[in-house]
Coordinates of C-alpha atoms in Angstrom, one line a residue:
M1 CA 37.7 -14.0 59.1
V2 CA 35.7 -12.1 56.8
S3 CA 32.5 -10.9 58.1
S4 CA 29.0 -11.8 56.4
Q5 CA 28.5 -8.1 55.9
S6 CA 31.7 -7.7 53.7
R7 CA 30.8 -10.7 51.8
A8 CA 27.6 -9.7 51.0
S9 CA 29.1 -6.1 49.8
S10 CA 31.8 -7.7 47.5
R11 CA 29.6 -10.5 46.0
P12 CA 29.0 -9.7 42.4
L13 CA 25.6 -9.1 41.2
R14 CA 23.9 -11.9 39.4
R15 CA 21.8 -11.4 36.4
G16 CA 18.1 -10.8 37.0
I17 CA 18.5 -10.9 40.9
V18 CA 17.8 -7.8 43.0
P19 CA 20.4 -8.2 46.1
R20 CA 18.8 -7.4 49.5
R21 CA 19.5 -4.5 51.4
V22 CA 22.6 -4.7 53.5
E23 CA 23.7 -2.1 56.3
R24 CA 27.2 -0.7 55.2
S25 CA 29.4 1.5 57.5
P26 CA 30.0 5.4 56.0
S27 CA 33.7 4.4 55.0
A28 CA 32.5 1.3 53.0
L29 CA 29.9 3.6 51.3
Y30 CA 32.4 6.2 50.5
E31 CA 34.7 3.6 49.0
Q32 CA 32.1 2.0 46.8
T33 CA 30.8 5.5 45.7
R34 CA 34.5 6.5 44.8
L35 CA 34.9 3.1 42.6
M36 CA 31.6 3.5 40.9
R37 CA 32.5 6.9 40.0
C38 CA 35.9 5.9 38.6
L39 CA 34.4 3.2 36.6
A40 CA 32.0 5.7 35.3
R41 CA 34.8 8.2 34.2
R42 CA 36.7 5.2 32.8
R43 CA 34.0 3.9 30.7
R44 CA 33.2 7.7 29.4
L45 CA 37.0 8.2 28.6
H46 CA 37.1 4.5 26.7
L47 CA 33.8 5.8 24.5
A48 CA 35.7 9.2 23.7
L49 CA 38.8 7.6 22.5
P50 CA 39.1 6.6 18.9
Y51 CA 39.2 2.8 18.8
D52 CA 41.0 2.3 15.6
A53 CA 44.1 4.1 16.9
P54 CA 46.7 1.7 18.3
D55 CA 48.0 3.6 21.1
S56 CA 44.4 4.4 22.3
H57 CA 43.0 0.8 22.3
P58 CA 42.8 -0.6 26.0
A59 CA 44.4 -3.9 25.1
N60 CA 47.6 -2.1 23.5
N61 CA 48.1 0.9 26.0
R62 CA 46.4 1.7 29.5
N63 CA 45.1 5.2 29.3
A64 CA 45.9 8.0 31.9
M65 CA 42.9 7.2 33.9
D66 CA 44.1 3.6 34.5
R67 CA 47.5 5.0 35.3
R68 CA 46.1 7.3 38.0
L69 CA 44.0 4.7 39.7
P70 CA 45.2 2.2 42.4
P71 CA 45.3 -1.6 41.4
R72 CA 42.0 -3.1 41.8
R73 CA 40.1 -6.4 41.2
P74 CA 37.9 -6.2 38.2
V75 CA 34.1 -5.5 39.2
P76 CA 31.9 -7.6 36.6
H77 CA 28.8 -5.6 35.2
P78 CA 25.5 -7.2 35.6
R79 CA 24.1 -8.0 32.3
P80 CA 20.4 -7.2 31.2
A81 CA 17.9 -9.6 32.0
D82 CA 17.3 -11.9 28.9
G83 CA 13.4 -11.2 29.1
A84 CA 13.7 -7.7 28.2
H85 CA 16.5 -7.9 25.5
R86 CA 16.0 -11.3 24.4
P87 CA 12.1 -12.0 23.6
T88 CA 10.9 -15.3 22.8
P89 CA 10.5 -16.2 19.1
D90 CA 6.8 -16.0 19.5
V91 CA 6.9 -12.5 20.8
L92 CA 9.6 -11.6 18.2
A93 CA 7.6 -12.9 15.4
E94 CA 4.6 -10.9 16.7
I95 CA 6.9 -7.6 16.9
F96 CA 7.8 -8.2 13.2
Q97 CA 4.3 -8.6 11.9
R98 CA 2.9 -5.6 13.8
C99 CA 5.9 -3.2 13.0
L100 CA 6.6 -4.3 9.2
R101 CA 3.6 -2.3 7.4
F102 CA 4.1 -2.2 3.9
D103 CA 2.3 -0.2 1.3
G104 CA 3.6 -1.4 -2.1
L105 CA 1.6 0.9 -4.2
G106 CA 4.2 3.8 -4.4
A107 CA 4.7 6.9 -6.6
L108 CA 4.7 6.5 -10.4
N109 CA 7.8 8.8 -10.6
Q110 CA 9.7 6.2 -8.6
P111 CA 10.8 2.7 -9.2
A112 CA 8.4 0.2 -7.9
A113 CA 9.5 -0.9 -4.5
L114 CA 9.6 -4.6 -3.4
P115 CA 8.5 -5.5 0.0
L116 CA 11.7 -6.9 1.2
E117 CA 11.5 -6.0 5.0
A118 CA 10.5 -9.7 5.8
L119 CA 13.5 -11.1 3.8
A120 CA 16.0 -8.5 5.2
L121 CA 14.7 -9.8 8.8
S122 CA 16.0 -13.3 7.9
H123 CA 19.6 -12.2 7.0
V124 CA 20.2 -10.5 10.5
S125 CA 20.8 -13.6 12.4
S126 CA 19.9 -17.0 12.7
R127 CA 17.4 -16.2 15.6
W128 CA 15.9 -13.7 13.7
R129 CA 15.6 -16.0 10.6
S130 CA 14.0 -18.9 12.6
A131 CA 11.2 -16.2 13.9
A132 CA 10.7 -14.9 10.6
F133 CA 10.1 -18.3 9.3
S134 CA 7.9 -19.4 12.1
Q135 CA 5.4 -16.4 11.3
P136 CA 3.6 -17.3 7.9
A137 CA 1.4 -14.3 8.4
L138 CA 4.6 -12.0 8.2
W139 CA 4.8 -13.3 4.3
S140 CA 0.8 -13.6 3.4
S141 CA 0.8 -10.0 2.4
I142 CA 2.2 -9.6 -1.4
W143 CA 2.6 -6.4 -3.1
V144 CA 3.1 -6.3 -6.9
D145 CA 3.4 -3.0 -8.1
R146 CA 3.9 -2.4 -12.2
P147 CA 4.8 -6.2 -12.5
R148 CA 8.5 -6.8 -13.7
A149 CA 10.9 -9.7 -13.8
A150 CA 12.0 -9.0 -10.2
H151 CA 8.5 -9.9 -8.9
I152 CA 8.4 -13.3 -10.2
P153 CA 10.9 -14.9 -7.8
M154 CA 9.9 -12.6 -4.9
V155 CA 6.2 -14.0 -5.4
E156 CA 7.4 -17.7 -5.3
T157 CA 9.5 -16.9 -2.2
W158 CA 6.6 -15.3 -0.5
L159 CA 4.1 -17.9 -1.5
E160 CA 6.4 -20.7 -0.4
R161 CA 7.2 -19.2 3.3
S162 CA 3.5 -18.1 4.0
Q163 CA 2.8 -22.0 4.1
Q164 CA -1.1 -22.4 4.1
N165 CA -1.9 -19.0 5.5
P166 CA -4.6 -17.0 3.9
L167 CA -3.1 -14.5 1.3
L168 CA -3.7 -11.0 0.7
L169 CA -3.1 -9.9 -2.7
Y170 CA -2.2 -6.5 -4.2
L171 CA -1.5 -5.9 -7.9
R172 CA -1.6 -2.8 -9.9
Q173 CA -0.7 -2.3 -13.5
T174 CA 1.0 0.9 -14.6
P175 CA -2.0 3.7 -15.1
D176 CA -2.3 5.0 -18.7
P177 CA 0.1 2.5 -20.4
G178 CA -0.1 4.3 -23.7
T179 CA 2.0 7.2 -22.0
P180 CA 5.7 6.0 -21.8
H181 CA 7.0 5.8 -18.1
P182 CA 10.6 5.3 -17.1
F183 CA 9.8 3.0 -14.5
T184 CA 7.5 0.4 -16.3
S185 CA 8.8 -2.7 -18.0
P186 CA 7.8 -3.1 -21.7
N187 CA 6.8 -6.6 -20.8
E188 CA 4.3 -5.7 -18.1
A189 CA 1.3 -7.6 -19.4
E190 CA 3.5 -10.8 -19.7
F191 CA 4.8 -10.5 -16.2
T192 CA 1.3 -9.8 -15.2
E193 CA 0.3 -13.1 -16.7
R194 CA 2.9 -15.0 -15.0
V195 CA 2.1 -13.4 -11.3
L196 CA -1.4 -14.1 -11.6
E197 CA -0.6 -17.6 -12.6
L198 CA 1.3 -18.3 -9.5
F199 CA -1.7 -16.4 -7.5
G200 CA -4.1 -18.7 -9.3
A201 CA -2.3 -21.9 -8.3
Q202 CA -3.2 -20.8 -4.6
F203 CA -6.8 -19.6 -5.4
H204 CA -8.1 -21.6 -2.2
R205 CA -5.9 -19.4 0.0
W206 CA -7.4 -15.9 -1.3
R207 CA -8.7 -13.7 1.5
R208 CA -8.4 -10.1 0.4
V209 CA -7.7 -9.3 -3.3
T210 CA -7.1 -5.8 -4.8
F211 CA -6.4 -5.5 -8.5
F212 CA -6.1 -2.3 -10.5
F213 CA -5.8 -3.3 -14.4
T214 CA -5.2 -1.0 -17.0
R215 CA -4.7 -3.4 -20.1
H216 CA -6.5 -6.2 -21.4
A217 CA -8.0 -9.0 -19.3
P218 CA -5.6 -11.4 -18.0
Q219 CA -6.1 -14.8 -19.3
A220 CA -4.6 -16.2 -16.3
L221 CA -7.7 -14.4 -14.1
L222 CA -10.4 -15.9 -16.7
R223 CA -9.2 -19.2 -16.4
L224 CA -9.8 -19.3 -12.5
P225 CA -12.5 -22.0 -11.6
T226 CA -15.9 -20.9 -10.7
I227 CA -16.9 -23.7 -8.6
P228 CA -18.1 -22.0 -5.2
N229 CA -16.0 -23.8 -2.7
S230 CA -12.7 -23.3 -4.9
A231 CA -12.3 -20.2 -2.9
P232 CA -13.7 -20.8 0.6
L233 CA -11.6 -18.1 2.4
L234 CA -12.3 -15.0 -0.2
Q235 CA -13.7 -12.1 1.8
H236 CA -13.0 -8.9 0.1
V237 CA -12.7 -8.1 -3.4
H238 CA -11.7 -4.7 -5.2
L239 CA -11.4 -4.9 -8.9
V240 CA -10.7 -2.2 -11.2
A241 CA -11.0 -2.6 -14.9
N242 CA -10.8 -0.2 -17.8
E243 CA -12.1 0.1 -21.3
H244 CA -9.8 -2.6 -22.5
W245 CA -12.0 -5.1 -21.0
S246 CA -15.1 -6.5 -23.1
D247 CA -18.4 -6.7 -21.1
A248 CA -18.0 -10.7 -21.6
D249 CA -14.5 -10.4 -19.6
K250 CA -15.9 -8.1 -17.1
H251 CA -18.9 -10.4 -16.3
K252 CA -16.9 -13.6 -16.3
V253 CA -14.3 -12.0 -13.8
E254 CA -16.8 -10.6 -11.6
R255 CA -18.6 -14.0 -11.5
I256 CA -15.6 -15.7 -10.4
L257 CA -14.9 -13.3 -7.6
H258 CA -18.2 -11.8 -6.4
A259 CA -20.4 -15.2 -6.5
R260 CA -18.6 -16.4 -3.5
P261 CA -20.4 -17.7 -0.2
S262 CA -17.6 -16.2 1.9
L263 CA -17.5 -12.8 0.3
I264 CA -18.7 -10.1 2.9
S265 CA -16.7 -7.0 1.6
I266 CA -16.5 -5.2 -1.6
T267 CA -15.0 -1.9 -2.9
L268 CA -17.1 -0.7 -6.0
H269 CA -15.5 1.2 -8.9
A270 CA -16.8 2.9 -12.0
S271 CA -16.0 -0.2 -14.0
T272 CA -18.0 -2.7 -11.6
T273 CA -21.0 -3.9 -13.5
Q274 CA -22.5 -5.0 -10.1
K275 CA -24.5 -8.1 -11.7
S276 CA -23.0 -10.8 -9.4
I277 CA -22.7 -9.1 -6.1
P278 CA -24.3 -11.0 -3.3
W279 CA -25.8 -7.9 -1.5
I280 CA -27.6 -9.6 1.3
Q281 CA -24.5 -11.3 2.6
L282 CA -22.1 -8.1 2.6
T283 CA -20.8 -6.6 5.8
E284 CA -18.7 -4.0 4.6
L285 CA -19.6 -1.8 1.4
D286 CA -17.0 1.0 -0.1
T287 CA -18.4 3.0 -3.0
N288 CA -16.1 6.2 -2.5
Q289 CA -14.2 5.3 -5.8
M290 CA -17.6 6.1 -7.8
G291 CA -20.5 7.9 -6.0
C292 CA -24.3 8.0 -7.2
A293 CA -27.3 9.6 -6.1
V294 CA -29.1 9.2 -2.7
V295 CA -32.0 7.3 -4.5
H296 CA -29.8 4.5 -5.6
Y297 CA -28.0 4.2 -2.4
V298 CA -31.4 3.8 -0.6
A299 CA -32.5 0.9 -2.8
V300 CA -29.1 -0.6 -2.3
L301 CA -28.9 -0.3 1.4
R302 CA -32.5 -1.7 1.6
L303 CA -30.9 -5.0 0.6
C304 CA -28.0 -5.0 2.6
R305 CA -29.3 -5.7 6.3
S306 CA -26.1 -7.3 7.5
L307 CA -23.8 -4.2 6.8
T308 CA -21.7 -3.1 10.0
R309 CA -19.3 -0.6 7.8
V310 CA -20.4 1.6 4.9
E311 CA -18.5 4.4 2.9
L312 CA -20.5 6.4 0.3
R313 CA -19.9 9.0 -1.8
I314 CA -23.2 11.1 -2.7
L315 CA -23.5 13.1 -5.9
P316 CA -26.2 15.6 -6.7
D317 CA -29.5 14.4 -7.9
A318 CA -30.5 15.1 -11.5
P319 CA -33.0 18.0 -11.8
D320 CA -35.7 15.6 -12.5
A321 CA -34.9 13.0 -9.8
P322 CA -37.9 11.8 -8.1
F323 CA -38.4 12.8 -4.4
I324 CA -37.5 10.2 -1.8
R325 CA -40.2 9.5 0.7
P326 CA -38.6 9.1 4.1
S327 CA -41.4 6.5 4.7
L328 CA -39.3 4.1 2.4
R329 CA -36.6 3.7 5.1
A330 CA -33.6 1.5 5.1
A331 CA -33.2 -0.3 8.3
L332 CA -29.6 -1.2 9.3
P333 CA -29.6 -3.2 12.5
K334 CA -26.0 -4.0 12.5
L335 CA -24.6 -0.6 11.0
E336 CA -21.8 0.6 13.3
S337 CA -19.7 2.8 11.0
L338 CA -20.9 5.1 8.4
T339 CA -18.7 7.5 6.4
V340 CA -20.5 9.7 3.8
H341 CA -18.3 12.0 1.3
L342 CA -20.5 14.8 -0.1
D343 CA -20.0 16.5 -3.5
H344 CA -22.1 19.4 -3.9
A345 CA -24.7 17.5 -1.9
D346 CA -26.1 17.6 1.6
V347 CA -26.3 14.5 3.7
A348 CA -30.0 15.1 5.1
P349 CA -31.8 13.2 2.4
L350 CA -29.9 10.1 3.3
L351 CA -30.1 10.4 6.9
D352 CA -33.8 10.9 6.6
C353 CA -34.1 7.2 5.2
L354 CA -32.0 5.5 7.6
V355 CA -32.7 3.6 10.8
A356 CA -29.4 2.4 12.6
P357 CA -29.8 1.5 16.0
A358 CA -26.1 0.4 16.3
L359 CA -24.4 3.3 15.0
K360 CA -21.4 4.4 16.8
S361 CA -19.1 6.2 14.2
L362 CA -20.1 8.7 11.8
V363 CA -17.7 10.6 9.3
L364 CA -19.2 13.4 7.3
R365 CA -17.0 15.2 4.6
Y366 CA -18.5 18.0 2.7
R367 CA -17.0 19.3 -0.3
R368 CA -18.5 22.4 -2.0
A369 CA -21.7 21.8 -0.3
F370 CA -24.7 24.1 -0.8
R371 CA -26.3 23.7 2.6
Q372 CA -29.9 23.7 1.2
S373 CA -31.0 21.2 4.1
N374 CA -30.6 21.2 7.8
D375 CA -27.9 18.5 8.1
P376 CA -27.5 18.9 11.9
H377 CA -31.4 18.6 12.4
A378 CA -31.6 15.4 10.3
L379 CA -28.7 13.9 12.4
H380 CA -30.3 14.4 15.5
L381 CA -33.7 13.1 14.0
L382 CA -31.8 9.9 13.0
L383 CA -30.2 9.4 16.4
Q384 CA -33.6 9.7 18.0
R385 CA -35.4 7.6 15.7
S386 CA -32.7 4.8 16.0
G387 CA -33.5 4.2 19.9
A388 CA -31.8 4.8 22.9
G389 CA -29.1 2.4 22.2
C390 CA -27.6 4.5 19.3
I391 CA -25.0 6.6 21.1
L392 CA -22.2 7.8 19.0
R393 CA -18.7 7.2 20.2
R394 CA -16.8 8.7 17.2
F395 CA -17.8 11.8 15.2
C396 CA -15.7 13.4 12.4
L397 CA -16.6 16.4 10.3
A398 CA -14.8 18.0 7.6
D399 CA -16.0 21.0 5.7
T400 CA -14.8 23.4 3.1
P401 CA -14.2 26.9 4.5
R402 CA -17.0 29.4 4.2
T403 CA -17.9 32.5 5.8
R404 CA -21.9 31.9 5.9
E405 CA -21.6 30.8 9.6
P406 CA -19.1 33.1 11.3
D407 CA -20.3 32.1 14.8
S408 CA -19.9 28.4 14.1
G409 CA -23.4 27.8 15.3
Y410 CA -23.8 25.4 12.0
Y411 CA -21.0 23.0 13.2
L412 CA -22.1 23.3 17.2
A413 CA -25.5 22.2 16.2
F414 CA -24.0 18.7 15.2
L415 CA -22.4 18.4 18.6
Q416 CA -25.4 19.5 20.9
S417 CA -27.6 16.6 20.2
P418 CA -28.2 14.4 23.5
Q419 CA -26.8 11.1 21.9
M420 CA -23.2 13.0 21.5
V421 CA -23.0 12.8 25.0
G422 CA -21.0 9.7 25.0
L423 CA -18.5 10.7 22.2
T424 CA -15.0 9.4 22.9
E425 CA -13.4 10.8 19.8
L426 CA -14.2 14.0 18.0
S427 CA -12.4 15.4 14.9
L428 CA -13.0 18.7 13.4
N429 CA -11.6 20.0 10.3
V430 CA -13.7 23.0 9.8
E431 CA -13.5 27.0 10.1
L432 CA -12.9 26.9 14.0
S433 CA -13.7 29.8 16.4
D434 CA -13.5 30.6 19.8
A435 CA -17.2 29.6 20.4
I436 CA -16.1 26.0 19.4
M437 CA -13.1 26.3 21.9
R438 CA -15.5 27.3 24.6
F439 CA -18.2 24.7 23.9
L440 CA -15.3 22.1 24.4
T441 CA -14.2 23.6 27.7
L442 CA -15.2 21.8 30.6
G443 CA -16.6 23.7 33.5
A444 CA -15.2 23.1 37.1
P445 CA -17.1 21.3 39.6
E446 CA -17.0 24.4 41.8
D447 CA -18.5 26.7 39.2
G448 CA -21.9 25.6 40.2
P449 CA -24.5 22.8 39.0
G450 CA -25.7 24.9 36.1
T451 CA -22.2 24.9 34.4
P452 CA -22.4 23.3 31.0
R453 CA -20.3 20.2 30.8
F454 CA -20.5 19.3 27.1
L455 CA -18.9 15.9 25.7
P456 CA -17.3 14.9 29.1
A457 CA -16.1 11.1 27.9
L458 CA -13.9 12.4 25.1
E459 CA -10.6 10.7 24.9
T460 CA -9.3 11.9 21.7
I461 CA -9.6 15.5 20.2
A462 CA -8.3 16.6 16.7
L463 CA -9.1 20.1 15.6
S464 CA -7.7 21.4 12.2
D465 CA -8.4 24.8 10.6
L466 CA -6.6 25.3 7.3
T467 CA -8.1 28.8 6.4
G468 CA -5.0 30.8 7.9
E469 CA -7.5 32.4 10.7
H470 CA -5.6 33.3 13.8
H471 CA -7.0 31.5 16.8
D472 CA -6.7 32.7 20.6
D473 CA -3.9 30.7 22.3
L474 CA -5.6 31.1 25.6
E475 CA -8.9 29.8 24.8
L476 CA -6.8 26.6 23.3
Y477 CA -5.1 26.7 26.8
R478 CA -8.2 26.6 28.9
M479 CA -9.9 24.2 26.8
V480 CA -6.9 21.3 27.2
V481 CA -6.3 22.1 30.6
S482 CA -10.0 21.8 31.7
R483 CA -9.9 18.3 30.7
L484 CA -6.6 17.2 32.3
G485 CA -7.3 14.4 34.9
R486 CA -10.5 13.6 32.6
P487 CA -10.6 10.8 30.2
L488 CA -8.9 12.5 27.7
R489 CA -5.6 10.9 26.5
S490 CA -4.5 12.7 23.2
A491 CA -5.1 16.1 21.3
Y492 CA -3.8 17.1 18.0
F493 CA -4.2 20.7 16.9
H494 CA -3.5 21.9 13.3
L495 CA -4.1 25.8 13.2
C496 CA -2.6 29.3 13.4
L497 CA -2.4 30.7 16.7
K498 CA -1.7 34.3 18.0
G499 CA 1.9 34.4 18.7
H500 CA 2.8 31.9 16.4
S501 CA 5.8 29.6 17.6
S502 CA 6.7 32.6 20.0
S503 CA 3.4 32.3 22.1
P504 CA 4.1 32.7 25.7
V505 CA 0.9 30.4 26.3
L506 CA 2.2 27.1 24.6
P507 CA 5.1 26.4 26.8
L508 CA 2.7 26.7 29.8
L509 CA 0.3 24.3 28.0
F510 CA 3.0 21.6 27.3
E511 CA 4.0 22.0 31.0
R512 CA 0.9 21.5 32.4
C513 CA 0.4 18.3 30.0
W514 CA 3.5 16.9 30.8
E515 CA 3.3 13.0 31.4
K516 CA -0.6 13.5 31.5
L517 CA -1.5 14.1 28.0
D518 CA -0.3 13.2 24.2
L519 CA -0.4 16.7 23.0
R520 CA 0.9 17.7 19.5
V521 CA 0.6 21.1 18.1
Y522 CA 1.1 21.9 14.1
L523 CA 1.5 25.4 13.5
A524 CA -0.2 26.0 10.0
P525 CA 1.3 28.5 7.7
C526 CA 0.1 31.9 7.5
D527 CA 0.5 35.3 5.7
D528 CA 2.9 36.7 8.7
A529 CA 6.5 36.4 7.1
H530 CA 8.0 36.3 10.4
S531 CA 5.9 33.2 11.7
S532 CA 7.3 29.5 11.3
S533 CA 5.0 26.5 10.5
G534 CA 5.8 23.0 11.6
W535 CA 5.4 20.8 14.6
Y536 CA 5.7 22.9 17.7
K537 CA 8.3 21.9 20.2
A538 CA 8.0 23.3 23.8
E539 CA 10.8 25.3 25.3
P540 CA 11.6 24.2 28.7
I541 CA 10.5 26.3 31.6
P542 CA 13.5 26.7 34.0
G543 CA 12.6 24.9 37.1
G544 CA 9.7 23.0 35.1
Y545 CA 9.0 19.5 34.4
L546 CA 10.4 20.0 30.9
T547 CA 13.8 21.1 32.3
D548 CA 16.6 18.7 31.5
A549 CA 17.9 18.0 35.2

């Protein structure tokens, strides 16, 4: 009679079921361990043998390990659970949509790429095909770069499989068509018309459109209906024309696209006439492609009280420009994200004219600024003037290298405002110094109540310095380690360090951050011929966490 204990030990494991713990005798445990080791060696041997050789295939000839082992019953291997290796069609479709991000506007010295990833999925298996077809959003983003004959059937297929899903359309003609390009079709204007005709038949499904035209205004675009409810889903428009367009064509196309009750986002270009823009209903405004003086921005922002995201490019004022009175402020009660690009200009004149009680993200990118104004003080006044609810969560500062502030006091002045205490994301692309590292180093509780603890809520830190100046790797180590166990989750550094890739501190830093922090260090190139640049890969410390067991 076979005992229940032996039956339990010999019963094969069923898929997805965890067997209950059974007490076994030492001899049974030894025999099972020996059998598992033999099976493991056998599987490794099978993987090592070339299966295309007739004598090595297990179906033709038993290998040496089979001859040494005693005869035994085959032990079935438990198959992995379906939930981990065979997701449901809904989950599979969501994975497809999140992973297949395609940017179809490629380099001009290469052929235009077709977004065929979604089509390739449908040819893998019938299961993947059904999952791809069941996700119309996977086919609703259509990229047409330098239109050619292959785009026509592609657009037809994508429009059909997107069903009634809102469309995200991108089309770009070849820049500077007067210059011959090896990868441009000579009939690009004709193919553009045909693509726009296909798009126009689905005008009621347009949601976001980005069109870059370098030839005459397409007739298919001019024939679109002007009825307000003909495009009820249209939310974002980015239209770029050129000198080949007449003023009448520009006005007509902008009236067709901009005069929509549903339009809430727009990207302005130098060719935009701005005569049909519904400023009062905009929630997103991007003027990075054109730029203008502060006085014009203030006049526009006073009309856009519903803005939540703004990206501006400030150009220097003319010598005879009127003085902007701070009393004529623009109140933006819903503004959450502000990005400002500065060309030979300061941001203080703009910040002095704003009130943004809901501001959470601020990005300042300087380019050859003169620093005639005290921008840190203007930012402090803006945050103070906007009310107690204005506490920044994200702050990014980029500045060109300069030597006016060797102690980095100018950059630290941005971070010392009380409204910065709630920052969760900090990005600095400036001329770094040890003073900035020490400012970001958290003091330990045992150091006493007077120890400064700046920006304690940081979750992401990104520090970059492309000047080639070497920084103390020990200061970097102290700063990162002081924030372990705190909210900090990721840290990215792009700079030159003393010791370069052979620094004795970097392996210790990665050892301390193992499984605690997403740490990435890119060693920037410098004048030292013996240094190496690139992503740093920590060498394992013997006996440490990084050692491969």
